[in-house]
PDB file of C-alpha atoms in Angstrom:
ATOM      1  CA  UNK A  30      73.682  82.054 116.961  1.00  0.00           C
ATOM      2  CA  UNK A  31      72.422  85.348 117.922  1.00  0.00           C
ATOM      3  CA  UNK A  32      74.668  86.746 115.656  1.00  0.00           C
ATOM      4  CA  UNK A  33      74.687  84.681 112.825  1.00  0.00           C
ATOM      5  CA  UNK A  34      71.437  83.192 112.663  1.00  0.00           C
ATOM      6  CA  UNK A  35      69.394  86.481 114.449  1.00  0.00           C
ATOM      7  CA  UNK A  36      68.641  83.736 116.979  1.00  0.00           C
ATOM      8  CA  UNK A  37      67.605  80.757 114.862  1.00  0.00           C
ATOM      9  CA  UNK A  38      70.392  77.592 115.256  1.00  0.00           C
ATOM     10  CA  UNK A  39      68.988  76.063 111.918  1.00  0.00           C
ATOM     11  CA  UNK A  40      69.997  79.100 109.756  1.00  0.00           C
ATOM     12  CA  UNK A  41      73.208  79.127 111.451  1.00  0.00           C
ATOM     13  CA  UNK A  42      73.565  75.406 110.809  1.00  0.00           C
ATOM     14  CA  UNK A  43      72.634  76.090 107.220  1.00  0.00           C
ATOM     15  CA  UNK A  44      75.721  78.741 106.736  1.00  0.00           C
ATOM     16  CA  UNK A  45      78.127  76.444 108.085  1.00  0.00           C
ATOM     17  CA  UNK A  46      77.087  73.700 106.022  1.00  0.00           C
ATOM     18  CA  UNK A  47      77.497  76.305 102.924  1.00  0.00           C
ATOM     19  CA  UNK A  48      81.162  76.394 104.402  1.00  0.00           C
ATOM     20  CA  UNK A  49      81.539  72.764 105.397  1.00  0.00           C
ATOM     21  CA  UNK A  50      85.175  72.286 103.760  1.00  0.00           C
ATOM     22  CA  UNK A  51      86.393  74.935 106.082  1.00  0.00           C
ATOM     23  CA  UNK A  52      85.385  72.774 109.307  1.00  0.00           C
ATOM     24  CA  UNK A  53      87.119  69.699 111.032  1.00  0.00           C
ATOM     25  CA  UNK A  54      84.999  66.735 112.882  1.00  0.00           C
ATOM     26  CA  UNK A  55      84.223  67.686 115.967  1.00  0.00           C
ATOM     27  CA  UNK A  56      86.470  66.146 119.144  1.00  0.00           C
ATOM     28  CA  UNK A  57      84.829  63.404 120.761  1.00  0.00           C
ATOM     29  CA  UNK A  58      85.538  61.380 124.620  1.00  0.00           C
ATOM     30  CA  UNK A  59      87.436  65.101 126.490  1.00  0.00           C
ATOM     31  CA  UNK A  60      88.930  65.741 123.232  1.00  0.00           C
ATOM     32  CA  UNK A  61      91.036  61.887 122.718  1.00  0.00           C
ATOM     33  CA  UNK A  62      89.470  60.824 119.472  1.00  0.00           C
ATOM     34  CA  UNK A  63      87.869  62.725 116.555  1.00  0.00           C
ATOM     35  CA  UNK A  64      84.429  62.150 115.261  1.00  0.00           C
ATOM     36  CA  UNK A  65      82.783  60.129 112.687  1.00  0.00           C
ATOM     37  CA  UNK A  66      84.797  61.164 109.251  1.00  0.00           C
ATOM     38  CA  UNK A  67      81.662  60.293 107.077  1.00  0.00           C
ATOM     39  CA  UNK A  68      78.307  62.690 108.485  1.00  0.00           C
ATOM     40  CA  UNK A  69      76.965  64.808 105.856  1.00  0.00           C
ATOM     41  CA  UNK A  70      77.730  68.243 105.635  1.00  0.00           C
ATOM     42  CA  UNK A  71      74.464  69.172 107.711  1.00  0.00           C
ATOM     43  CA  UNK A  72      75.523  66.868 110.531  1.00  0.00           C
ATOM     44  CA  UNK A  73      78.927  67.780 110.897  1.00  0.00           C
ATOM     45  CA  UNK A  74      77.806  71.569 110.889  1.00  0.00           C
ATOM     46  CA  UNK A  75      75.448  71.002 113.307  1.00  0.00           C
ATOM     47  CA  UNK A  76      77.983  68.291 115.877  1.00  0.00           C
ATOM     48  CA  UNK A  77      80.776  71.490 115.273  1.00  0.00           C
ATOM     49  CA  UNK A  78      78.290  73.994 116.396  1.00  0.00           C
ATOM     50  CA  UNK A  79      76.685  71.996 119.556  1.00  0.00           C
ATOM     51  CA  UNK A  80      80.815  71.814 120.023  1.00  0.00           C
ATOM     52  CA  UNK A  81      81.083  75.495 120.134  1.00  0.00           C
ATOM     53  CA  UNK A  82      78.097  76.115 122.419  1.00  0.00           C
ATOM     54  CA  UNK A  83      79.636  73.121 124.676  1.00  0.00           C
ATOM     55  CA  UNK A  84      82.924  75.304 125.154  1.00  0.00           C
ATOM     56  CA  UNK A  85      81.224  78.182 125.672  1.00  0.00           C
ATOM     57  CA  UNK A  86      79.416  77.105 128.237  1.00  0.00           C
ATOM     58  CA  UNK A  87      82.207  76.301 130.152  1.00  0.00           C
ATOM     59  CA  UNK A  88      83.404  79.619 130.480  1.00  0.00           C
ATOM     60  CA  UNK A  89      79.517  80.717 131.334  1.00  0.00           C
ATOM     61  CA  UNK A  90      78.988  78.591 133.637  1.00  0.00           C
ATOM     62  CA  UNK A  91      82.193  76.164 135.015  1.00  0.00           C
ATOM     63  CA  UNK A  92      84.361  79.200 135.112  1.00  0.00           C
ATOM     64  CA  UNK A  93      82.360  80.746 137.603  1.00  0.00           C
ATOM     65  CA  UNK A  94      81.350  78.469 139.584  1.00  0.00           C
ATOM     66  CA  UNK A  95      85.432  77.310 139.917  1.00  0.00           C
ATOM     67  CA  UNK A  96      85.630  81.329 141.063  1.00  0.00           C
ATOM     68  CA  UNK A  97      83.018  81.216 143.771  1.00  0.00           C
ATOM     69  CA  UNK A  98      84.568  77.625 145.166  1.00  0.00           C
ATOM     70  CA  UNK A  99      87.926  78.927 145.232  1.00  0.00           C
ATOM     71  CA  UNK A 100      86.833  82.355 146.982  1.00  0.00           C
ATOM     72  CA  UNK A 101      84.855  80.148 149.477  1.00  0.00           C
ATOM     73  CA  UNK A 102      87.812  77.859 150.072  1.00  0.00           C
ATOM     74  CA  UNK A 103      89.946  80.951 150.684  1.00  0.00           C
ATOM     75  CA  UNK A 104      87.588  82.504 152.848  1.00  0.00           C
ATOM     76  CA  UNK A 105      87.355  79.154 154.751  1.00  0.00           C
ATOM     77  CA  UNK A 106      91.253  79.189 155.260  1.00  0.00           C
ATOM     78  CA  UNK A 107      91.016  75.533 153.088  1.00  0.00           C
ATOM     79  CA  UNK A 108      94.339  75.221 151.486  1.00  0.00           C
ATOM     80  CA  UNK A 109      94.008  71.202 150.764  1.00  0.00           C
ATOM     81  CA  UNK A 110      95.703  70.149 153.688  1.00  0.00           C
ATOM     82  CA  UNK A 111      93.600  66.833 154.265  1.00  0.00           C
TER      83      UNK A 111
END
């Protein structure tokens, strides 16, 4: 967004909807079914790009919070054993 849209989502929505034939619905339910086949080219630009900044945030945030409890579980000795 930052990138493409010098920090505004709706001109970023707007370029992917330019470029709408290029993009597949959005996963839906931890990635078991696809989304709605019929959204307008607006809406499926903006459910792909609310997708993107879902992923990314798990490498900004779940990724290191997973770190930290694993270092604390190390330095706690805490293998799993019950």
């Amino acid at each position: 967004i930052s990138v493409l849209g010098r920090g505004d989502r709706d001109k970023v929505v707007d370029l992917l909807t330019r470029h709408v034939d290029h993009l597949e619905p959005p996963m839906r339910l931890c990635g078991w079914c696809r989304g709605k086949n019929n959204m307008s080219p607006r809406a499926l630009a903006n459910a792909v790009l609310m997708q993107s900044q879902v992923f990314t945030m798990q490498f900004v945030f779940l990724k290191p919070m997973t770190s930290i409890g694993l270092f604390a579980c190390n330095a706690l000795k805490y293998h799993g054993h019950g």
